[in-house]
Amino acid sequence: MSFDQVIADALQALRSRFGADILSEQVTGEGFPVLWLAAPAWEAAHRFLREEISAPFPLLADLWAIDESQRQHRAGQPDSRLTLCSHLVSLERNADLRLKLATDGHAPSVAGVYANADWYEREAHDMFGLDFGRETRRLLMPPTWEGHPLLKTHYARATEKPPFVLTDRLFEAEERATITDPDLLGLPGLRDGEELMVLNFGPHHPSTHGVFRILLGLDGEEVVWAWPDIGYHHRGVEKMAERQTWHGFIPYCDRVDYLGGVISELPYLLAVERLCGIAVPPRAQMIRVMLCEFYRIMNHLLFYGTMAQDVGAMSPVFYMFTDREKGHEILNAITGARMHPAFFRIGGVAMDLPRGWDAMVRDFLDWMPGRLDEYERMVLRSELFRARTVGVGAYDTDTALTWGTTGPGLRATGCNWDLRKQRPYCGYEQFDFEVPLGQRGDIFDRTRVRADEMRESLKIIRQCLENMPEGAVKADHPLTTPPPRGAMQTDIETLIAHFLQSSWGTVVPAGEATGQIEGHRGLTQYAIVSDGGTQSYRTRIRTPSFAHLQMIPKIVPGMTVADLVAHIASIDFVMSDVDR
């Protein structure tokens, strides 16, 4: 059955069930349907798609809001002050579906249908003030924050407010606001008549891998309950996107996941290029693939070493930093930077590969396989490591999808889902590589999958080395930003375009587009809205780390504190990716 038939079948079932409650289908260039629903059908439609339809949509990939108050290009869409969007994925159909709800600030909750909707709805309440008809605590902003930052009426720069003065009274108020009462969260204080010890694990603890706090209820060393608290690293990246030019926002993408380098640039640019109608040249596509796989290896090496360190093996991380240094020397030679290259461009990459790049890459490819063999002996075959990880922190595929888990955390359960294979982008369909899978979904399998992924990334990089095509590294398109320098020297129209892009900004056609990739941590998705200007009207960033932390209260009860440390390490997150 073709893709069109697969998704048409789902739409037919939805229309048969809900009829007039499907208000309209929005015309977009997304490549998947976008449906507007009536409020009474919002929860029921989600339940139908998750539980009742054949080949269901078990993954709520994202849920977010849009402030429509200043948007000009909305032809054919229902009137709405705040639009609520949900993005659903059916693995069996290999298809996506986006649902939209026009609201006046009130919306039904779907947290009773999709468990991971809880944090997404709390974020929408926090950022936009949406009322979901249930008790909703702030998620990213402190309890004392006034207003909702992603509303168009909320200031974007500190200079738009009077100078900040930290008085003793304000300090005491902020300090009191950090106190969390387990009773108010509905968390028990007793177990079998015995009082539980309440422990703040983080936010300043090396084993939380960032400024991340988990409130724990302990019975001795056993974790009875856990309550994650995020937001300490929140920087308002989605707000920043609304005041940067389309080109100027690229460096911010690197910092959403500061260990992913160019990987976070790619979904953003795929979305922008979809709106612009830009076809990226083959050489630029392959350069993008090669660099993404280099950064996948750099991330997984850091994970591998710190994972071993968190269960007591001290040596591996030092060896792996030697490998990371070799990799970063290559990345620095190609992009001019190590961790935050901002190297991709709208329509291609910043510059062509430097002379001698192939020799550097070949040396790395010859170096790494033997190192990975040694790490397997040091870590994966270690009886100590296996005793601490096999059977610990295990979950199955259904649990993973229920909580929005993707990437290695999902594939460790045996679920063969990798966007590079299922929905190839940037020419991944041309490459020969395998998707490593686990069986138990435990800490060991999550480590094993990432270790094996590095070997597959080396295979992909070698194919890039051996098959790199000749040709341009930027598209021949008026919206390529900045345009090729050679063309600017001979063509006045290209020179004018460069001047306007540099002084004013690239004008991206009005519309909506989504970019999805298989990042090093899982599904990374940028859903952008252009109102026909030089800046984004709305940039929604779906990060895998955000979804993965939400599952902690489901998995860790019954663990010891030491096992909790190992489980946290196995998630492989960074707080910038969580909090944005």
PDB file of N, CA, C and O in Angstrom, residues 118-119 122-123 126 134-143 176-188 196-203 208 211-218 222-232 403 548-558 564 567-568 571 575 578:
ATOM      1  N   ASP A 118       1.431  15.372  29.628  1.00  0.00           N
ATOM      2  CA  ASP A 118       1.432  16.143  30.869  1.00  0.00           C
ATOM      3  C   ASP A 118       2.448  17.279  30.810  1.00  0.00           C
ATOM      4  O   ASP A 118       2.100  18.451  31.005  1.00  0.00           O
ATOM      5  N   TRP A 119       3.709  16.961  30.523  1.00  0.00           N
ATOM      6  CA  TRP A 119       4.726  18.021  30.483  1.00  0.00           C
ATOM      7  C   TRP A 119       4.482  18.984  29.339  1.00  0.00           C
ATOM      8  O   TRP A 119       4.696  20.192  29.481  1.00  0.00           O
ATOM      9  N   ARG A 122       1.822  21.297  30.464  1.00  0.00           N
ATOM     10  CA  ARG A 122       2.360  22.216  31.468  1.00  0.00           C
ATOM     11  C   ARG A 122       3.220  23.289  30.817  1.00  0.00           C
ATOM     12  O   ARG A 122       3.200  24.457  31.221  1.00  0.00           O
ATOM     13  N   GLU A 123       3.978  22.914  29.796  1.00  0.00           N
ATOM     14  CA  GLU A 123       4.793  23.890  29.081  1.00  0.00           C
ATOM     15  C   GLU A 123       3.905  24.903  28.359  1.00  0.00           C
ATOM     16  O   GLU A 123       4.184  26.110  28.372  1.00  0.00           O
ATOM     17  N   ASP A 126       2.629  27.218  30.894  1.00  0.00           N
ATOM     18  CA  ASP A 126       3.706  28.067  31.380  1.00  0.00           C
ATOM     19  C   ASP A 126       4.042  29.173  30.382  1.00  0.00           C
ATOM     20  O   ASP A 126       4.178  30.346  30.747  1.00  0.00           O
ATOM     21  N   ARG A 134      -7.322  21.557  34.427  1.00  0.00           N
ATOM     22  CA  ARG A 134      -6.781  20.748  35.513  1.00  0.00           C
ATOM     23  C   ARG A 134      -5.689  21.558  36.198  1.00  0.00           C
ATOM     24  O   ARG A 134      -5.197  22.553  35.665  1.00  0.00           O
ATOM     25  N   GLU A 135      -5.307  21.144  37.382  1.00  0.00           N
ATOM     26  CA  GLU A 135      -4.255  21.849  38.103  1.00  0.00           C
ATOM     27  C   GLU A 135      -2.947  21.706  37.319  1.00  0.00           C
ATOM     28  O   GLU A 135      -2.475  20.599  37.066  1.00  0.00           O
ATOM     29  N   THR A 136      -2.405  22.818  36.923  1.00  0.00           N
ATOM     30  CA  THR A 136      -1.218  22.805  36.079  1.00  0.00           C
ATOM     31  C   THR A 136      -0.154  23.707  36.694  1.00  0.00           C
ATOM     32  O   THR A 136      -0.364  24.902  36.829  1.00  0.00           O
ATOM     33  N   ARG A 137       0.978  23.116  37.061  1.00  0.00           N
ATOM     34  CA  ARG A 137       2.088  23.872  37.624  1.00  0.00           C
ATOM     35  C   ARG A 137       3.001  24.373  36.503  1.00  0.00           C
ATOM     36  O   ARG A 137       3.072  23.783  35.435  1.00  0.00           O
ATOM     37  N   ARG A 138       3.683  25.466  36.758  1.00  0.00           N
ATOM     38  CA  ARG A 138       4.709  25.916  35.825  1.00  0.00           C
ATOM     39  C   ARG A 138       5.750  24.827  35.666  1.00  0.00           C
ATOM     40  O   ARG A 138       6.022  24.060  36.586  1.00  0.00           O
ATOM     41  N   LEU A 139       6.360  24.777  34.476  1.00  0.00           N
ATOM     42  CA  LEU A 139       7.317  23.723  34.191  1.00  0.00           C
ATOM     43  C   LEU A 139       8.733  24.257  34.015  1.00  0.00           C
ATOM     44  O   LEU A 139       9.679  23.726  34.601  1.00  0.00           O
ATOM     45  N   LEU A 140       8.895  25.291  33.212  1.00  0.00           N
ATOM     46  CA  LEU A 140      10.221  25.809  32.895  1.00  0.00           C
ATOM     47  C   LEU A 140      10.538  27.110  33.631  1.00  0.00           C
ATOM     48  O   LEU A 140      11.693  27.360  33.974  1.00  0.00           O
ATOM     49  N   MET A 141       9.544  27.938  33.858  1.00  0.00           N
ATOM     50  CA  MET A 141       9.767  29.217  34.524  1.00  0.00           C
ATOM     51  C   MET A 141       9.605  29.057  36.035  1.00  0.00           C
ATOM     52  O   MET A 141       8.881  28.176  36.503  1.00  0.00           O
ATOM     53  N   PRO A 142      10.261  29.918  36.821  1.00  0.00           N
ATOM     54  CA  PRO A 142      10.088  29.846  38.281  1.00  0.00           C
ATOM     55  C   PRO A 142       8.670  30.227  38.685  1.00  0.00           C
ATOM     56  O   PRO A 142       7.985  30.968  37.958  1.00  0.00           O
ATOM     57  N   PRO A 143       8.218  29.740  39.835  1.00  0.00           N
ATOM     58  CA  PRO A 143       6.837  30.031  40.247  1.00  0.00           C
ATOM     59  C   PRO A 143       6.556  31.516  40.395  1.00  0.00           C
ATOM     60  O   PRO A 143       5.395  31.941  40.303  1.00  0.00           O
ATOM     61  N   ARG A 176      12.119  31.047  49.038  1.00  0.00           N
ATOM     62  CA  ARG A 176      10.940  30.316  49.534  1.00  0.00           C
ATOM     63  C   ARG A 176      10.240  29.582  48.400  1.00  0.00           C
ATOM     64  O   ARG A 176       9.703  28.485  48.589  1.00  0.00           O
ATOM     65  N   ALA A 177      10.256  30.165  47.214  1.00  0.00           N
ATOM     66  CA  ALA A 177       9.548  29.566  46.076  1.00  0.00           C
ATOM     67  C   ALA A 177      10.198  28.264  45.609  1.00  0.00           C
ATOM     68  O   ALA A 177       9.550  27.463  44.931  1.00  0.00           O
ATOM     69  N   THR A 178      11.476  28.062  45.954  1.00  0.00           N
ATOM     70  CA  THR A 178      12.152  26.835  45.528  1.00  0.00           C
ATOM     71  C   THR A 178      11.783  25.641  46.400  1.00  0.00           C
ATOM     72  O   THR A 178      12.070  24.498  46.031  1.00  0.00           O
ATOM     73  N   ILE A 179      11.169  25.883  47.532  1.00  0.00           N
ATOM     74  CA  ILE A 179      10.796  24.777  48.427  1.00  0.00           C
ATOM     75  C   ILE A 179       9.628  24.008  47.822  1.00  0.00           C
ATOM     76  O   ILE A 179       8.617  24.595  47.425  1.00  0.00           O
ATOM     77  N   THR A 180       9.768  22.705  47.732  1.00  0.00           N
ATOM     78  CA  THR A 180       8.735  21.856  47.139  1.00  0.00           C
ATOM     79  C   THR A 180       8.162  20.944  48.210  1.00  0.00           C
ATOM     80  O   THR A 180       8.894  20.181  48.843  1.00  0.00           O
ATOM     81  N   ASP A 181       6.871  21.037  48.423  1.00  0.00           N
ATOM     82  CA  ASP A 181       6.189  20.220  49.427  1.00  0.00           C
ATOM     83  C   ASP A 181       5.630  18.969  48.758  1.00  0.00           C
ATOM     84  O   ASP A 181       4.728  19.071  47.921  1.00  0.00           O
ATOM     85  N   PRO A 182       6.124  17.781  49.106  1.00  0.00           N
ATOM     86  CA  PRO A 182       5.606  16.552  48.476  1.00  0.00           C
ATOM     87  C   PRO A 182       4.101  16.368  48.657  1.00  0.00           C
ATOM     88  O   PRO A 182       3.436  15.815  47.780  1.00  0.00           O
ATOM     89  N   ASP A 183       3.559  16.839  49.778  1.00  0.00           N
ATOM     90  CA  ASP A 183       2.120  16.696  50.006  1.00  0.00           C
ATOM     91  C   ASP A 183       1.313  17.432  48.946  1.00  0.00           C
ATOM     92  O   ASP A 183       0.275  16.945  48.487  1.00  0.00           O
ATOM     93  N   LEU A 184       1.806  18.622  48.551  1.00  0.00           N
ATOM     94  CA  LEU A 184       1.089  19.395  47.541  1.00  0.00           C
ATOM     95  C   LEU A 184       1.173  18.755  46.164  1.00  0.00           C
ATOM     96  O   LEU A 184       0.361  19.038  45.290  1.00  0.00           O
ATOM     97  N   LEU A 185       2.163  17.877  45.980  1.00  0.00           N
ATOM     98  CA  LEU A 185       2.307  17.160  44.708  1.00  0.00           C
ATOM     99  C   LEU A 185       1.568  15.831  44.721  1.00  0.00           C
ATOM    100  O   LEU A 185       1.595  15.096  43.732  1.00  0.00           O
ATOM    101  N   GLY A 186       0.937  15.500  45.827  1.00  0.00           N
ATOM    102  CA  GLY A 186       0.230  14.223  45.933  1.00  0.00           C
ATOM    103  C   GLY A 186       1.162  13.044  46.126  1.00  0.00           C
ATOM    104  O   GLY A 186       0.794  11.902  45.823  1.00  0.00           O
ATOM    105  N   LEU A 187       2.359  13.300  46.653  1.00  0.00           N
ATOM    106  CA  LEU A 187       3.336  12.236  46.860  1.00  0.00           C
ATOM    107  C   LEU A 187       3.289  11.779  48.309  1.00  0.00           C
ATOM    108  O   LEU A 187       3.246  12.606  49.226  1.00  0.00           O
ATOM    109  N   PRO A 188       3.298  10.475  48.565  1.00  0.00           N
ATOM    110  CA  PRO A 188       3.142   9.969  49.936  1.00  0.00           C
ATOM    111  C   PRO A 188       4.354  10.272  50.805  1.00  0.00           C
ATOM    112  O   PRO A 188       5.501  10.274  50.338  1.00  0.00           O
ATOM    113  N   LEU A 196       9.064   8.391  55.024  1.00  0.00           N
ATOM    114  CA  LEU A 196      10.064   8.377  53.962  1.00  0.00           C
ATOM    115  C   LEU A 196      11.026   9.552  54.115  1.00  0.00           C
ATOM    116  O   LEU A 196      10.646  10.628  54.599  1.00  0.00           O
ATOM    117  N   MET A 197      12.259   9.338  53.708  1.00  0.00           N
ATOM    118  CA  MET A 197      13.211  10.439  53.666  1.00  0.00           C
ATOM    119  C   MET A 197      13.059  11.146  52.323  1.00  0.00           C
ATOM    120  O   MET A 197      13.080  10.503  51.267  1.00  0.00           O
ATOM    121  N   VAL A 198      12.883  12.454  52.353  1.00  0.00           N
ATOM    122  CA  VAL A 198      12.764  13.256  51.135  1.00  0.00           C
ATOM    123  C   VAL A 198      14.129  13.866  50.837  1.00  0.00           C
ATOM    124  O   VAL A 198      14.715  14.558  51.674  1.00  0.00           O
ATOM    125  N   LEU A 199      14.646  13.580  49.647  1.00  0.00           N
ATOM    126  CA  LEU A 199      15.993  13.991  49.275  1.00  0.00           C
ATOM    127  C   LEU A 199      15.959  14.797  47.983  1.00  0.00           C
ATOM    128  O   LEU A 199      15.333  14.394  47.000  1.00  0.00           O
ATOM    129  N   ASN A 200      16.635  15.947  47.995  1.00  0.00           N
ATOM    130  CA  ASN A 200      16.849  16.711  46.770  1.00  0.00           C
ATOM    131  C   ASN A 200      18.086  16.165  46.077  1.00  0.00           C
ATOM    132  O   ASN A 200      19.215  16.353  46.560  1.00  0.00           O
ATOM    133  N   PHE A 201      17.894  15.495  44.971  1.00  0.00           N
ATOM    134  CA  PHE A 201      19.006  14.966  44.169  1.00  0.00           C
ATOM    135  C   PHE A 201      19.242  15.962  43.044  1.00  0.00           C
ATOM    136  O   PHE A 201      18.513  16.007  42.066  1.00  0.00           O
ATOM    137  N   GLY A 202      20.274  16.803  43.171  1.00  0.00           N
ATOM    138  CA  GLY A 202      20.488  17.912  42.258  1.00  0.00           C
ATOM    139  C   GLY A 202      19.803  19.156  42.809  1.00  0.00           C
ATOM    140  O   GLY A 202      19.260  19.134  43.907  1.00  0.00           O
ATOM    141  N   PRO A 203      19.842  20.298  42.102  1.00  0.00           N
ATOM    142  CA  PRO A 203      20.335  20.453  40.727  1.00  0.00           C
ATOM    143  C   PRO A 203      21.859  20.551  40.598  1.00  0.00           C
ATOM    144  O   PRO A 203      22.363  20.570  39.475  1.00  0.00           O
ATOM    145  N   THR A 208      23.634  14.176  37.976  1.00  0.00           N
ATOM    146  CA  THR A 208      22.434  14.587  37.245  1.00  0.00           C
ATOM    147  C   THR A 208      22.788  15.128  35.867  1.00  0.00           C
ATOM    148  O   THR A 208      21.903  15.508  35.100  1.00  0.00           O
ATOM    149  N   VAL A 211      22.133  20.960  35.391  1.00  0.00           N
ATOM    150  CA  VAL A 211      21.327  21.570  36.456  1.00  0.00           C
ATOM    151  C   VAL A 211      19.914  20.987  36.394  1.00  0.00           C
ATOM    152  O   VAL A 211      18.997  21.565  35.813  1.00  0.00           O
ATOM    153  N   PHE A 212      19.766  19.866  37.009  1.00  0.00           N
ATOM    154  CA  PHE A 212      18.535  19.069  36.976  1.00  0.00           C
ATOM    155  C   PHE A 212      18.281  18.535  38.386  1.00  0.00           C
ATOM    156  O   PHE A 212      19.183  17.978  39.007  1.00  0.00           O
ATOM    157  N   ARG A 213      17.079  18.737  38.878  1.00  0.00           N
ATOM    158  CA  ARG A 213      16.735  18.287  40.228  1.00  0.00           C
ATOM    159  C   ARG A 213      15.699  17.184  40.161  1.00  0.00           C
ATOM    160  O   ARG A 213      14.749  17.266  39.376  1.00  0.00           O
ATOM    161  N   ILE A 214      15.900  16.166  40.987  1.00  0.00           N
ATOM    162  CA  ILE A 214      14.893  15.133  41.167  1.00  0.00           C
ATOM    163  C   ILE A 214      14.572  15.059  42.654  1.00  0.00           C
ATOM    164  O   ILE A 214      15.461  14.816  43.482  1.00  0.00           O
ATOM    165  N   LEU A 215      13.336  15.288  43.006  1.00  0.00           N
ATOM    166  CA  LEU A 215      12.887  15.130  44.385  1.00  0.00           C
ATOM    167  C   LEU A 215      12.585  13.649  44.597  1.00  0.00           C
ATOM    168  O   LEU A 215      11.782  13.066  43.868  1.00  0.00           O
ATOM    169  N   LEU A 216      13.253  13.045  45.570  1.00  0.00           N
ATOM    170  CA  LEU A 216      13.142  11.609  45.798  1.00  0.00           C
ATOM    171  C   LEU A 216      12.487  11.312  47.139  1.00  0.00           C
ATOM    172  O   LEU A 216      12.764  11.986  48.138  1.00  0.00           O
ATOM    173  N   GLY A 217      11.642  10.304  47.149  1.00  0.00           N
ATOM    174  CA  GLY A 217      11.132   9.730  48.390  1.00  0.00           C
ATOM    175  C   GLY A 217      11.815   8.395  48.604  1.00  0.00           C
ATOM    176  O   GLY A 217      11.645   7.477  47.794  1.00  0.00           O
ATOM    177  N   LEU A 218      12.599   8.278  49.686  1.00  0.00           N
ATOM    178  CA  LEU A 218      13.439   7.103  49.903  1.00  0.00           C
ATOM    179  C   LEU A 218      13.023   6.328  51.135  1.00  0.00           C
ATOM    180  O   LEU A 218      12.705   6.903  52.183  1.00  0.00           O
ATOM    181  N   GLU A 222      16.166   2.548  48.866  1.00  0.00           N
ATOM    182  CA  GLU A 222      15.207   2.269  47.799  1.00  0.00           C
ATOM    183  C   GLU A 222      14.424   3.517  47.429  1.00  0.00           C
ATOM    184  O   GLU A 222      13.910   4.243  48.300  1.00  0.00           O
ATOM    185  N   VAL A 223      14.308   3.762  46.130  1.00  0.00           N
ATOM    186  CA  VAL A 223      13.517   4.887  45.635  1.00  0.00           C
ATOM    187  C   VAL A 223      12.043   4.474  45.608  1.00  0.00           C
ATOM    188  O   VAL A 223      11.676   3.508  44.927  1.00  0.00           O
ATOM    189  N   VAL A 224      11.216   5.185  46.341  1.00  0.00           N
ATOM    190  CA  VAL A 224       9.771   4.901  46.374  1.00  0.00           C
ATOM    191  C   VAL A 224       9.054   5.744  45.326  1.00  0.00           C
ATOM    192  O   VAL A 224       8.146   5.270  44.653  1.00  0.00           O
ATOM    193  N   TRP A 225       9.426   6.988  45.216  1.00  0.00           N
ATOM    194  CA  TRP A 225       8.884   7.857  44.169  1.00  0.00           C
ATOM    195  C   TRP A 225       9.924   8.892  43.760  1.00  0.00           C
ATOM    196  O   TRP A 225      10.890   9.158  44.491  1.00  0.00           O
ATOM    197  N   ALA A 226       9.733   9.453  42.586  1.00  0.00           N
ATOM    198  CA  ALA A 226      10.641  10.478  42.068  1.00  0.00           C
ATOM    199  C   ALA A 226       9.831  11.545  41.352  1.00  0.00           C
ATOM    200  O   ALA A 226       8.857  11.238  40.654  1.00  0.00           O
ATOM    201  N   TRP A 227      10.236  12.797  41.524  1.00  0.00           N
ATOM    202  CA  TRP A 227       9.544  13.929  40.890  1.00  0.00           C
ATOM    203  C   TRP A 227      10.594  14.823  40.223  1.00  0.00           C
ATOM    204  O   TRP A 227      11.321  15.550  40.892  1.00  0.00           O
ATOM    205  N   PRO A 228      10.738  14.744  38.887  1.00  0.00           N
ATOM    206  CA  PRO A 228      11.748  15.562  38.200  1.00  0.00           C
ATOM    207  C   PRO A 228      11.343  17.038  38.163  1.00  0.00           C
ATOM    208  O   PRO A 228      10.166  17.373  37.981  1.00  0.00           O
ATOM    209  N   ASP A 229      12.326  17.892  38.303  1.00  0.00           N
ATOM    210  CA  ASP A 229      12.112  19.338  38.280  1.00  0.00           C
ATOM    211  C   ASP A 229      13.100  19.941  37.296  1.00  0.00           C
ATOM    212  O   ASP A 229      14.315  19.885  37.510  1.00  0.00           O
ATOM    213  N   ILE A 230      12.593  20.520  36.210  1.00  0.00           N
ATOM    214  CA  ILE A 230      13.451  21.061  35.163  1.00  0.00           C
ATOM    215  C   ILE A 230      13.266  22.572  35.073  1.00  0.00           C
ATOM    216  O   ILE A 230      12.483  23.164  35.814  1.00  0.00           O
ATOM    217  N   GLY A 231      13.989  23.201  34.159  1.00  0.00           N
ATOM    218  CA  GLY A 231      13.844  24.635  33.918  1.00  0.00           C
ATOM    219  C   GLY A 231      15.027  25.471  34.349  1.00  0.00           C
ATOM    220  O   GLY A 231      15.096  26.659  34.021  1.00  0.00           O
ATOM    221  N   TYR A 232      15.977  24.879  35.070  1.00  0.00           N
ATOM    222  CA  TYR A 232      17.122  25.645  35.568  1.00  0.00           C
ATOM    223  C   TYR A 232      18.036  26.125  34.433  1.00  0.00           C
ATOM    224  O   TYR A 232      18.820  27.046  34.619  1.00  0.00           O
ATOM    225  N   TRP A 403       5.596   7.217  26.591  1.00  0.00           N
ATOM    226  CA  TRP A 403       6.254   8.379  27.195  1.00  0.00           C
ATOM    227  C   TRP A 403       7.064   9.185  26.181  1.00  0.00           C
ATOM    228  O   TRP A 403       7.843  10.063  26.566  1.00  0.00           O
ATOM    229  N   HIS A 548      12.411  12.295  27.224  1.00  0.00           N
ATOM    230  CA  HIS A 548      12.994  11.145  27.907  1.00  0.00           C
ATOM    231  C   HIS A 548      13.032  11.315  29.423  1.00  0.00           C
ATOM    232  O   HIS A 548      12.894  10.339  30.157  1.00  0.00           O
ATOM    233  N   LEU A 549      13.203  12.553  29.908  1.00  0.00           N
ATOM    234  CA  LEU A 549      13.255  12.752  31.356  1.00  0.00           C
ATOM    235  C   LEU A 549      11.891  12.551  32.001  1.00  0.00           C
ATOM    236  O   LEU A 549      11.809  12.200  33.181  1.00  0.00           O
ATOM    237  N   GLN A 550      10.832  12.778  31.243  1.00  0.00           N
ATOM    238  CA  GLN A 550       9.492  12.692  31.822  1.00  0.00           C
ATOM    239  C   GLN A 550       9.157  11.275  32.277  1.00  0.00           C
ATOM    240  O   GLN A 550       8.286  11.077  33.121  1.00  0.00           O
ATOM    241  N   MET A 551       9.865  10.272  31.737  1.00  0.00           N
ATOM    242  CA  MET A 551       9.574   8.876  32.056  1.00  0.00           C
ATOM    243  C   MET A 551      10.192   8.429  33.384  1.00  0.00           C
ATOM    244  O   MET A 551       9.901   7.345  33.874  1.00  0.00           O
ATOM    245  N   ILE A 552      11.044   9.249  33.983  1.00  0.00           N
ATOM    246  CA  ILE A 552      11.750   8.843  35.193  1.00  0.00           C
ATOM    247  C   ILE A 552      10.819   8.367  36.304  1.00  0.00           C
ATOM    248  O   ILE A 552      11.054   7.307  36.905  1.00  0.00           O
ATOM    249  N   PRO A 553       9.725   9.078  36.636  1.00  0.00           N
ATOM    250  CA  PRO A 553       8.858   8.597  37.728  1.00  0.00           C
ATOM    251  C   PRO A 553       8.222   7.231  37.452  1.00  0.00           C
ATOM    252  O   PRO A 553       7.842   6.527  38.391  1.00  0.00           O
ATOM    253  N   LYS A 554       8.106   6.870  36.187  1.00  0.00           N
ATOM    254  CA  LYS A 554       7.533   5.566  35.818  1.00  0.00           C
ATOM    255  C   LYS A 554       8.539   4.443  36.017  1.00  0.00           C
ATOM    256  O   LYS A 554       8.164   3.322  36.400  1.00  0.00           O
ATOM    257  N   ILE A 555       9.814   4.695  35.778  1.00  0.00           N
ATOM    258  CA  ILE A 555      10.821   3.640  35.712  1.00  0.00           C
ATOM    259  C   ILE A 555      11.557   3.425  37.030  1.00  0.00           C
ATOM    260  O   ILE A 555      11.855   2.285  37.393  1.00  0.00           O
ATOM    261  N   VAL A 556      11.855   4.489  37.773  1.00  0.00           N
ATOM    262  CA  VAL A 556      12.829   4.346  38.860  1.00  0.00           C
ATOM    263  C   VAL A 556      12.285   3.812  40.185  1.00  0.00           C
ATOM    264  O   VAL A 556      13.087   3.351  41.007  1.00  0.00           O
ATOM    265  N   PRO A 557      10.984   3.879  40.510  1.00  0.00           N
ATOM    266  CA  PRO A 557      10.543   3.298  41.787  1.00  0.00           C
ATOM    267  C   PRO A 557      10.956   1.832  41.916  1.00  0.00           C
ATOM    268  O   PRO A 557      10.787   1.036  40.989  1.00  0.00           O
ATOM    269  N   GLY A 558      11.538   1.498  43.061  1.00  0.00           N
ATOM    270  CA  GLY A 558      12.065   0.160  43.289  1.00  0.00           C
ATOM    271  C   GLY A 558      13.556   0.067  43.099  1.00  0.00           C
ATOM    272  O   GLY A 558      14.189  -0.898  43.542  1.00  0.00           O
ATOM    273  N   LEU A 564      19.695   4.425  40.307  1.00  0.00           N
ATOM    274  CA  LEU A 564      19.142   5.650  39.743  1.00  0.00           C
ATOM    275  C   LEU A 564      20.226   6.436  39.014  1.00  0.00           C
ATOM    276  O   LEU A 564      20.005   6.955  37.912  1.00  0.00           O
ATOM    277  N   HIS A 567      20.817   4.755  35.771  1.00  0.00           N
ATOM    278  CA  HIS A 567      19.701   4.955  34.844  1.00  0.00           C
ATOM    279  C   HIS A 567      19.730   6.353  34.244  1.00  0.00           C
ATOM    280  O   HIS A 567      19.524   6.523  33.021  1.00  0.00           O
ATOM    281  N   ILE A 568      19.990   7.363  35.061  1.00  0.00           N
ATOM    282  CA  ILE A 568      20.071   8.731  34.553  1.00  0.00           C
ATOM    283  C   ILE A 568      21.143   8.835  33.478  1.00  0.00           C
ATOM    284  O   ILE A 568      20.946   9.446  32.421  1.00  0.00           O
ATOM    285  N   ILE A 571      20.121   7.506  30.012  1.00  0.00           N
ATOM    286  CA  ILE A 571      19.172   8.289  29.211  1.00  0.00           C
ATOM    287  C   ILE A 571      19.911   9.117  28.170  1.00  0.00           C
ATOM    288  O   ILE A 571      19.417   9.333  27.067  1.00  0.00           O
ATOM    289  N   MET A 575      20.912  19.174  29.597  1.00  0.00           N
ATOM    290  CA  MET A 575      19.813  20.015  30.057  1.00  0.00           C
ATOM    291  C   MET A 575      19.497  21.150  29.092  1.00  0.00           C
ATOM    292  O   MET A 575      18.362  21.635  29.064  1.00  0.00           O
ATOM    293  N   VAL A 578      16.852  19.796  27.061  1.00  0.00           N
ATOM    294  CA  VAL A 578      15.591  19.674  27.798  1.00  0.00           C
ATOM    295  C   VAL A 578      14.901  21.027  27.905  1.00  0.00           C
ATOM    296  O   VAL A 578      13.734  21.197  27.533  1.00  0.00           O
TER     297      VAL A 578
END
